[in-house]
Structure formats: C-alpha cells, structure tokens
C-alpha cells in the first residue's frame, strides 16, 4: 500500500510558498494512498516559540490544511507531539547515524551560519527526528521541496543502516515526490531566497491570511528588474526575481513556465503583476475565508487532530514494538 507522509512547522504565517510548494500537491495525492499530514511542533522547538502561541499555531496550520483541500475524512492530520514514539525512534536511529552524515547537511550550515558552535542540538539533530517521522509509519512516499531532498536521502541512508545492523529489511526506503515545477517559491524581495515564515519583511511573502488589498500591494511592490519579459525560459533564468513571479503565475494557473513566458513575452512587469495579483486573490480568498470559519470553531479542529493522532499512535505502537524486538529491548 502506498503511504504518503509530509508535514509543516507551526511557526510564523502560513504562506503562498507553503501552499504551492507543498499543500496543493498533497491535495492531489489524497486518492493515491493513505495520507498522513503532520504538524511538526517538536521540530518547531528549535526556534523557541512562545508556549502560549504554539497551540494556536498548531490549530492554525490544521485549519490551513483543511481550507486548502486536505479532507480529514480521507487523510489523517495530527501534531507530531501526539505520538511520542517519534522521539523514541529518533534516539534509536540517532545511535546509528554517523556524525559525518549530519555534518554534510546544508540546511544546518545555512541556518546556523557563522555561529554554529552556539546552535542548539535540536537544529543539528533535526534530520534524524525527520527520519523518525517518516520511518515510524513505514511511509513509502514523501512529498518534499528541493530544499528537503537531502534530508530525505539521509532518511533512506539511516533506514538502510538500521536494516543492515539488525539484519532485517524492516524499514521501507521512502521515495521523494518532488513536483516538476514551482517546488520552491522564492521571496518577493529576493529571488535567490526561499519564501519563508522567518523572513523579517512581511513584504517577502503572501500570507494565506492576507486580505485582497494587501495581496495587491505586496505583488505591486515585489522586486523585479527594468527589462521587459523575455521570450524563453533560458532568457529568464539569470533574472531570479522576474522568473519567480512567472513561476508563481504558472503554479497558480497550472500552466507550464514555458507557456506563461509565451503569454507575457515582451510585456512589462506591471501587466504581469496586475494579472498575478488578481489570480492570487482568486486562489487565496476562498482559502482565507474557509480558514476563518474553521478557526471560529476550534473544537472541530481539535476533533480532527484527535482522530489523526489516534490513528497515528496505533501505527506507531505496532512498528515500535517490532523495532524494540529487533534491538533487543523488552518493553514492560
């Protein structure tokens, strides 16, 4: 059976990059197999979120999932912390993960920067917990963006090492599912940086909670360059801010990037921005409205999370029982 798993951190504002780079593709996968969509609140602890905000953020992400088209009758939505076997398995897998593998992780280098000696252990060990998230459920397919592909490759390596160490092909080696276009939506202020919740400038992203006029303003102020739109993908590749807006239009309209460029070749960016703003509003507005409705009924969200957590715990308990048998620990 195909089992699909992915997740998003409950920190910051849920934005267009989350929707186009992840959720939109998850929605399409719901009829392909059993889907588990996590809200990875344990991962978010690496950024020290305020305790008072974390619970609300978990509900907000759950609302964003459902408002974007994740059907809780088809898929299971739950917070990572509802299943403590994530941390149990992370320790077991960490004991078989060489430091050299973790030292190669580019995301740690990017996030820790020049102060890596002051970075917390959670940020460094993040990929091992991520591997546990996936392997705990024997997930066969993991939709990820390009920036997470290295972590998924590590999860496969960790699974293989465990299987060899205990001489049983127990863990499934998960396959990445990377959308061919718009896997990474970039900042509206810097086309070389991913659209991010942590960017200090709110003008760098379109939040799913933004009203129509805010969306128009942000897209109007989005950084471009003075040249008109070129006529080929190749002619635009050296223009990161320009190709980012074209890529966003492509993803929202479900056109290929080539067709979008053909549509707008020779045009000014004011024309593209005007069309992009209205297209973005047509997609975001119903999601925003649905999110507001859901957040007005937190008990319903909690019921969805409880259902997902109960199902996930059953799977986790079954798999962890066998893991403990393999490693020689008897649970009493």
CSV table of C-alpha atoms in Angstrom, one decimal:
chain,number,residue,atom,x,y,z
A,1,UNK,CA,0.0,0.0,0.0
A,2,UNK,CA,1.2,3.5,-0.8
A,3,UNK,CA,1.5,5.5,2.4
A,4,UNK,CA,2.2,9.3,1.9
A,5,UNK,CA,3.6,11.4,4.7
A,6,UNK,CA,4.7,15.1,5.0
A,7,UNK,CA,4.4,18.0,7.3
A,8,UNK,CA,4.9,21.7,8.0
A,9,UNK,CA,6.1,23.5,11.1
A,10,UNK,CA,3.6,25.6,13.1
A,11,UNK,CA,5.7,28.7,13.2
A,12,UNK,CA,5.1,32.1,11.6
A,13,UNK,CA,2.4,32.7,9.0
A,14,UNK,CA,1.3,30.1,6.6
A,15,UNK,CA,2.1,31.5,3.1
A,16,UNK,CA,1.8,31.0,-0.6
A,17,UNK,CA,5.1,29.1,-0.8
A,18,UNK,CA,3.7,26.5,1.7
A,19,UNK,CA,0.6,26.2,-0.4
A,20,UNK,CA,2.2,26.0,-3.8
A,21,UNK,CA,5.3,24.1,-2.7
A,22,UNK,CA,3.5,21.5,-0.6
A,23,UNK,CA,-0.2,21.6,0.2
A,24,UNK,CA,-1.5,22.0,-3.3
A,25,UNK,CA,0.3,18.8,-4.3
A,26,UNK,CA,-0.8,16.9,-1.1
A,27,UNK,CA,-4.4,17.6,-2.1
A,28,UNK,CA,-3.9,15.9,-5.4
A,29,UNK,CA,-2.3,12.8,-3.7
A,30,UNK,CA,-5.2,12.1,-1.3
A,31,UNK,CA,-6.7,9.4,-3.6
A,32,UNK,CA,-3.4,7.7,-4.3
A,33,UNK,CA,-2.9,6.0,-0.9
A,34,UNK,CA,-3.1,6.5,2.9
A,35,UNK,CA,-2.1,10.1,3.7
A,36,UNK,CA,-0.6,11.2,7.0
A,37,UNK,CA,-0.1,15.0,7.2
A,38,UNK,CA,1.8,16.1,10.3
A,39,UNK,CA,2.1,19.4,12.0
A,40,UNK,CA,5.7,19.2,13.2
A,41,UNK,CA,5.5,21.0,16.5
A,42,UNK,CA,8.5,19.2,18.0
A,43,UNK,CA,10.7,20.4,15.1
A,44,UNK,CA,9.5,24.0,15.8
A,45,UNK,CA,11.1,23.9,19.3
A,46,UNK,CA,14.5,24.6,17.6
A,47,UNK,CA,13.3,28.2,17.2
A,48,UNK,CA,12.0,28.5,20.8
A,49,UNK,CA,8.3,29.5,20.0
A,50,UNK,CA,6.3,31.1,22.8
A,51,UNK,CA,4.3,28.4,24.6
A,52,UNK,CA,1.2,30.5,24.5
A,53,UNK,CA,1.4,30.8,20.7
A,54,UNK,CA,2.3,27.2,19.8
A,55,UNK,CA,-1.1,25.6,20.5
A,56,UNK,CA,-2.8,28.3,18.5
A,57,UNK,CA,-0.3,27.8,15.7
A,58,UNK,CA,-1.0,24.1,15.5
A,59,UNK,CA,-4.7,24.8,15.1
A,60,UNK,CA,-3.9,27.5,12.5
A,61,UNK,CA,-1.9,25.1,10.4
A,62,UNK,CA,-4.6,22.4,10.7
A,63,UNK,CA,-7.1,25.0,9.5
A,64,UNK,CA,-4.8,25.9,6.6
A,65,UNK,CA,-4.5,22.2,5.6
A,66,UNK,CA,-8.3,21.7,5.6
A,67,UNK,CA,-9.0,25.1,4.0
A,68,UNK,CA,-6.6,24.3,1.2
A,69,UNK,CA,-8.3,21.0,0.4
A,70,UNK,CA,-7.0,18.3,2.8
A,71,UNK,CA,-10.0,16.3,3.6
A,72,UNK,CA,-9.9,14.9,7.2
A,73,UNK,CA,-12.2,12.1,6.1
A,74,UNK,CA,-9.6,10.9,3.5
A,75,UNK,CA,-6.4,11.9,5.3
A,76,UNK,CA,-5.1,12.0,8.8
A,77,UNK,CA,-4.0,15.3,10.3
A,78,UNK,CA,-2.2,15.4,13.6
A,79,UNK,CA,0.5,17.1,15.6
A,80,UNK,CA,3.8,15.3,15.8
A,81,UNK,CA,3.8,15.6,19.6
A,82,UNK,CA,0.6,13.5,19.8
A,83,UNK,CA,2.8,10.5,19.1
A,84,UNK,CA,5.8,10.3,21.4
A,85,UNK,CA,7.2,7.3,19.5
A,86,UNK,CA,8.7,10.0,17.2
A,87,UNK,CA,11.2,10.9,19.8
A,88,UNK,CA,11.8,7.3,20.9
A,89,UNK,CA,12.6,6.2,17.4
A,90,UNK,CA,14.8,9.4,16.8
A,91,UNK,CA,17.0,8.3,19.7
A,92,UNK,CA,17.4,4.8,18.4
A,93,UNK,CA,18.1,6.0,14.9
A,94,UNK,CA,20.5,8.6,16.2
A,95,UNK,CA,22.6,6.0,17.8
A,96,UNK,CA,23.2,4.5,14.4
A,97,UNK,CA,23.8,7.8,12.5
A,98,UNK,CA,27.4,8.8,11.9
A,99,UNK,CA,28.3,12.4,12.7
A,100,UNK,CA,29.8,12.7,9.2
A,101,UNK,CA,26.4,12.2,7.7
A,102,UNK,CA,24.9,15.1,9.7
A,103,UNK,CA,27.9,17.3,9.1
A,104,UNK,CA,27.0,17.2,5.4
A,105,UNK,CA,23.5,18.7,5.9
A,106,UNK,CA,23.5,22.0,4.1
A,107,UNK,CA,20.4,23.3,5.9
A,108,UNK,CA,22.2,23.2,9.3
A,109,UNK,CA,25.1,25.1,7.8
A,110,UNK,CA,22.7,27.7,6.3
A,111,UNK,CA,20.6,28.2,9.5
A,112,UNK,CA,23.5,28.1,12.0
A,113,UNK,CA,25.7,30.4,9.9
A,114,UNK,CA,28.9,31.6,11.5
A,115,UNK,CA,27.5,30.9,14.9
A,116,UNK,CA,27.3,27.1,14.5
A,117,UNK,CA,29.0,26.4,17.9
A,118,UNK,CA,26.1,28.2,19.5
A,119,UNK,CA,23.4,26.4,17.5
A,120,UNK,CA,21.2,24.1,19.6
A,121,UNK,CA,21.5,20.3,19.4
A,122,UNK,CA,17.9,20.1,18.1
A,123,UNK,CA,18.8,22.1,14.9
A,124,UNK,CA,21.8,19.8,14.3
A,125,UNK,CA,19.8,16.5,15.0
A,126,UNK,CA,16.7,17.8,13.2
A,127,UNK,CA,17.3,15.4,10.2
A,128,UNK,CA,17.3,12.3,12.5
A,129,UNK,CA,14.0,13.3,14.0
A,130,UNK,CA,12.7,13.9,10.5
A,131,UNK,CA,13.8,10.4,9.5
A,132,UNK,CA,12.0,9.0,12.5
A,133,UNK,CA,8.8,10.9,11.5
A,134,UNK,CA,8.9,9.1,8.1
A,135,UNK,CA,10.2,5.7,9.1
A,136,UNK,CA,7.9,5.3,12.1
A,137,UNK,CA,4.9,4.9,9.8
A,138,UNK,CA,6.8,3.0,7.0
A,139,UNK,CA,5.9,5.8,4.7
A,140,UNK,CA,6.5,4.9,1.0
A,141,UNK,CA,6.3,8.4,-0.5
A,142,UNK,CA,7.2,11.8,0.9
A,143,UNK,CA,6.3,15.0,-1.0
A,144,UNK,CA,9.1,17.4,-0.4
A,145,UNK,CA,10.6,20.5,-1.9
A,146,UNK,CA,14.1,20.6,-3.4
A,147,UNK,CA,15.5,22.0,-0.1
A,148,UNK,CA,14.4,18.9,1.8
A,149,UNK,CA,15.6,16.3,-0.7
A,150,UNK,CA,18.9,16.0,1.1
A,151,UNK,CA,17.1,15.2,4.4
A,152,UNK,CA,15.0,12.5,2.7
A,153,UNK,CA,18.2,11.0,1.2
A,154,UNK,CA,19.6,10.9,4.7
A,155,UNK,CA,16.4,9.2,6.0
A,156,UNK,CA,16.9,6.5,3.3
A,157,UNK,CA,20.6,6.1,4.4
A,158,UNK,CA,19.5,5.8,8.1
A,159,UNK,CA,16.9,3.2,7.2
A,160,UNK,CA,19.4,1.2,5.2
A,161,UNK,CA,21.9,1.3,8.1
A,162,UNK,CA,19.4,0.1,10.6
A,163,UNK,CA,18.3,-2.7,8.3
A,164,UNK,CA,21.9,-3.8,7.9
A,165,UNK,CA,22.8,-3.5,11.5
A,166,UNK,CA,19.9,-5.7,12.6
A,167,UNK,CA,19.9,-8.0,9.6
A,168,UNK,CA,16.3,-7.4,8.6
A,169,UNK,CA,14.8,-5.4,5.8
A,170,UNK,CA,12.4,-3.8,8.2
A,171,UNK,CA,12.2,-0.1,7.3
A,172,UNK,CA,10.9,0.9,3.9
A,173,UNK,CA,13.2,3.2,1.9
A,174,UNK,CA,10.9,6.2,1.2
A,175,UNK,CA,10.7,7.8,-2.2
A,176,UNK,CA,10.7,11.5,-2.7
A,177,UNK,CA,7.8,13.2,-4.6
A,178,UNK,CA,9.0,16.5,-6.0
A,179,UNK,CA,6.7,18.5,-8.2
A,180,UNK,CA,8.3,19.2,-11.5
A,181,UNK,CA,7.6,23.0,-11.4
A,182,UNK,CA,7.4,25.5,-8.6
A,183,UNK,CA,8.7,23.2,-6.0
A,184,UNK,CA,10.4,26.3,-4.5
A,185,UNK,CA,8.6,29.6,-4.4
A,186,UNK,CA,11.0,32.4,-3.7
A,187,UNK,CA,10.9,35.6,-1.7
A,188,UNK,CA,9.1,38.6,-3.3
A,189,UNK,CA,12.1,40.7,-2.1
A,190,UNK,CA,14.9,38.4,-3.1
A,191,UNK,CA,14.6,35.9,-5.8
A,192,UNK,CA,17.5,33.9,-4.6
A,193,UNK,CA,16.0,33.1,-1.2
A,194,UNK,CA,13.1,30.8,-0.5
A,195,UNK,CA,9.8,32.4,0.6
A,196,UNK,CA,9.9,32.0,4.3
A,197,UNK,CA,7.9,32.5,7.5
A,198,UNK,CA,11.1,33.7,9.3
A,199,UNK,CA,11.9,36.5,6.8
A,200,UNK,CA,11.7,39.7,8.8
A,201,UNK,CA,10.0,41.5,5.9
A,202,UNK,CA,6.3,40.7,5.6
A,203,UNK,CA,6.5,42.0,2.1
A,204,UNK,CA,8.7,39.0,1.2
A,205,UNK,CA,5.7,36.6,1.2
A,206,UNK,CA,1.9,36.3,0.6
A,207,UNK,CA,0.3,35.0,3.7
A,208,UNK,CA,-2.8,32.9,3.3
A,209,UNK,CA,-4.4,35.3,5.9
A,210,UNK,CA,-3.6,38.5,3.8
A,211,UNK,CA,-6.7,40.4,2.6
A,212,UNK,CA,-7.1,41.3,-1.1
A,213,UNK,CA,-5.7,44.8,-0.9
A,214,UNK,CA,-2.6,43.5,1.0
A,215,UNK,CA,-2.0,40.9,-1.7
A,216,UNK,CA,-2.2,43.6,-4.5
A,217,UNK,CA,0.2,45.8,-2.6
A,218,UNK,CA,2.7,43.1,-2.0
A,219,UNK,CA,2.8,42.0,-5.6
A,220,UNK,CA,2.9,45.5,-6.8
A,221,UNK,CA,6.0,46.1,-4.6
A,222,UNK,CA,7.6,42.8,-5.5
A,223,UNK,CA,11.1,43.2,-6.7
A,224,UNK,CA,11.7,42.9,-10.5
A,225,UNK,CA,14.2,44.3,-12.9
A,226,UNK,CA,13.8,47.1,-15.6
A,227,UNK,CA,13.9,44.8,-18.6
A,228,UNK,CA,10.7,43.5,-20.3
A,229,UNK,CA,9.8,39.9,-20.0
A,230,UNK,CA,11.9,37.7,-22.3
A,231,UNK,CA,10.6,35.1,-24.8
A,232,UNK,CA,12.2,31.9,-23.5
A,233,UNK,CA,12.8,30.1,-20.1
A,234,UNK,CA,16.6,30.3,-20.8
A,235,UNK,CA,16.4,34.1,-21.2
A,236,UNK,CA,14.8,34.5,-17.8
A,237,UNK,CA,16.9,32.1,-15.8
A,238,UNK,CA,19.5,34.8,-14.9
A,239,UNK,CA,16.8,37.1,-13.6
A,240,UNK,CA,15.7,35.5,-10.3
A,241,UNK,CA,13.0,38.0,-9.2
A,242,UNK,CA,11.5,38.0,-12.7
A,243,UNK,CA,11.3,34.3,-13.1
A,244,UNK,CA,9.9,33.9,-9.6
A,245,UNK,CA,6.8,36.0,-10.4
A,246,UNK,CA,6.4,34.0,-13.7
A,247,UNK,CA,6.8,30.7,-11.7
A,248,UNK,CA,4.2,31.8,-9.2
A,249,UNK,CA,1.8,32.6,-12.0
A,250,UNK,CA,2.5,29.3,-13.6
A,251,UNK,CA,1.8,27.4,-10.4
A,252,UNK,CA,-1.4,29.2,-9.6
A,253,UNK,CA,-2.8,28.9,-13.2
A,254,UNK,CA,-1.4,25.4,-13.7
A,255,UNK,CA,0.3,26.5,-16.8
A,256,UNK,CA,3.8,25.4,-17.7
A,257,UNK,CA,6.5,28.1,-17.2
A,258,UNK,CA,7.2,28.0,-20.9
A,259,UNK,CA,3.5,28.8,-21.7
A,260,UNK,CA,3.4,31.6,-19.1
A,261,UNK,CA,6.5,33.2,-20.7
A,262,UNK,CA,5.0,32.8,-24.1
A,263,UNK,CA,1.9,34.6,-22.8
A,264,UNK,CA,3.8,37.5,-21.3
A,265,UNK,CA,6.9,37.8,-23.6
A,266,UNK,CA,7.7,41.4,-24.3
A,267,UNK,CA,5.2,42.7,-21.7
A,268,UNK,CA,6.1,45.0,-18.8
A,269,UNK,CA,6.1,43.7,-15.3
A,270,UNK,CA,3.2,46.0,-14.4
A,271,UNK,CA,1.0,43.9,-16.7
A,272,UNK,CA,2.2,40.6,-15.2
A,273,UNK,CA,1.9,41.9,-11.6
A,274,UNK,CA,-1.7,43.1,-12.2
A,275,UNK,CA,-2.8,39.8,-13.6
A,276,UNK,CA,-0.8,37.9,-10.9
A,277,UNK,CA,-2.4,39.8,-8.1
A,278,UNK,CA,-6.0,39.0,-9.3
A,279,UNK,CA,-5.1,35.4,-10.0
A,280,UNK,CA,-3.5,35.1,-6.5
A,281,UNK,CA,-6.6,36.6,-4.9
A,282,UNK,CA,-8.9,34.2,-6.8
A,283,UNK,CA,-7.0,31.3,-5.2
A,284,UNK,CA,-6.2,32.7,-1.8
A,285,UNK,CA,-9.5,34.4,-1.0
A,286,UNK,CA,-11.7,31.2,-0.6
A,287,UNK,CA,-8.9,29.5,1.4
A,288,UNK,CA,-8.7,32.6,3.7
A,289,UNK,CA,-12.5,32.6,4.2
A,290,UNK,CA,-12.5,28.9,4.9
A,291,UNK,CA,-9.7,29.2,7.4
A,292,UNK,CA,-11.6,32.0,9.3
A,293,UNK,CA,-14.6,29.7,9.5
A,294,UNK,CA,-12.6,26.8,10.8
A,295,UNK,CA,-10.7,28.9,13.4
A,296,UNK,CA,-14.0,30.1,14.7
A,297,UNK,CA,-14.8,26.5,15.7
A,298,UNK,CA,-11.6,25.2,17.4
A,299,UNK,CA,-13.4,22.2,18.9
A,300,UNK,CA,-13.9,20.9,15.3
A,301,UNK,CA,-10.2,21.3,14.6
A,302,UNK,CA,-9.3,19.5,17.8
A,303,UNK,CA,-11.6,16.6,16.9
A,304,UNK,CA,-9.8,16.3,13.5
A,305,UNK,CA,-6.4,16.3,15.3
A,306,UNK,CA,-7.6,13.8,17.9
A,307,UNK,CA,-8.8,11.4,15.1
A,308,UNK,CA,-5.5,11.7,13.3
A,309,UNK,CA,-3.4,11.3,16.4
A,310,UNK,CA,-5.3,8.2,17.5
A,311,UNK,CA,-4.8,6.5,14.1
A,312,UNK,CA,-1.1,7.5,14.1
A,313,UNK,CA,-0.5,6.2,17.6
A,314,UNK,CA,-1.9,2.8,16.5
A,315,UNK,CA,0.5,2.6,13.6
A,316,UNK,CA,3.4,3.9,15.7
A,317,UNK,CA,2.9,1.4,18.5
A,318,UNK,CA,2.8,-1.5,16.1
A,319,UNK,CA,6.0,-0.5,14.4
A,320,UNK,CA,7.9,0.4,17.6
A,321,UNK,CA,7.0,-3.0,19.2
A,322,UNK,CA,8.9,-4.6,16.4
A,323,UNK,CA,11.8,-2.1,16.5
A,324,UNK,CA,12.3,-2.9,20.2
A,325,UNK,CA,12.3,-6.6,19.5
A,326,UNK,CA,14.9,-6.1,16.8
A,327,UNK,CA,17.3,-4.1,19.0
A,328,UNK,CA,16.8,-6.4,22.0
A,329,UNK,CA,14.9,-4.2,24.4
A,330,UNK,CA,11.8,-5.7,26.1
A,331,UNK,CA,9.1,-3.3,26.9
A,332,UNK,CA,7.5,-4.0,30.3
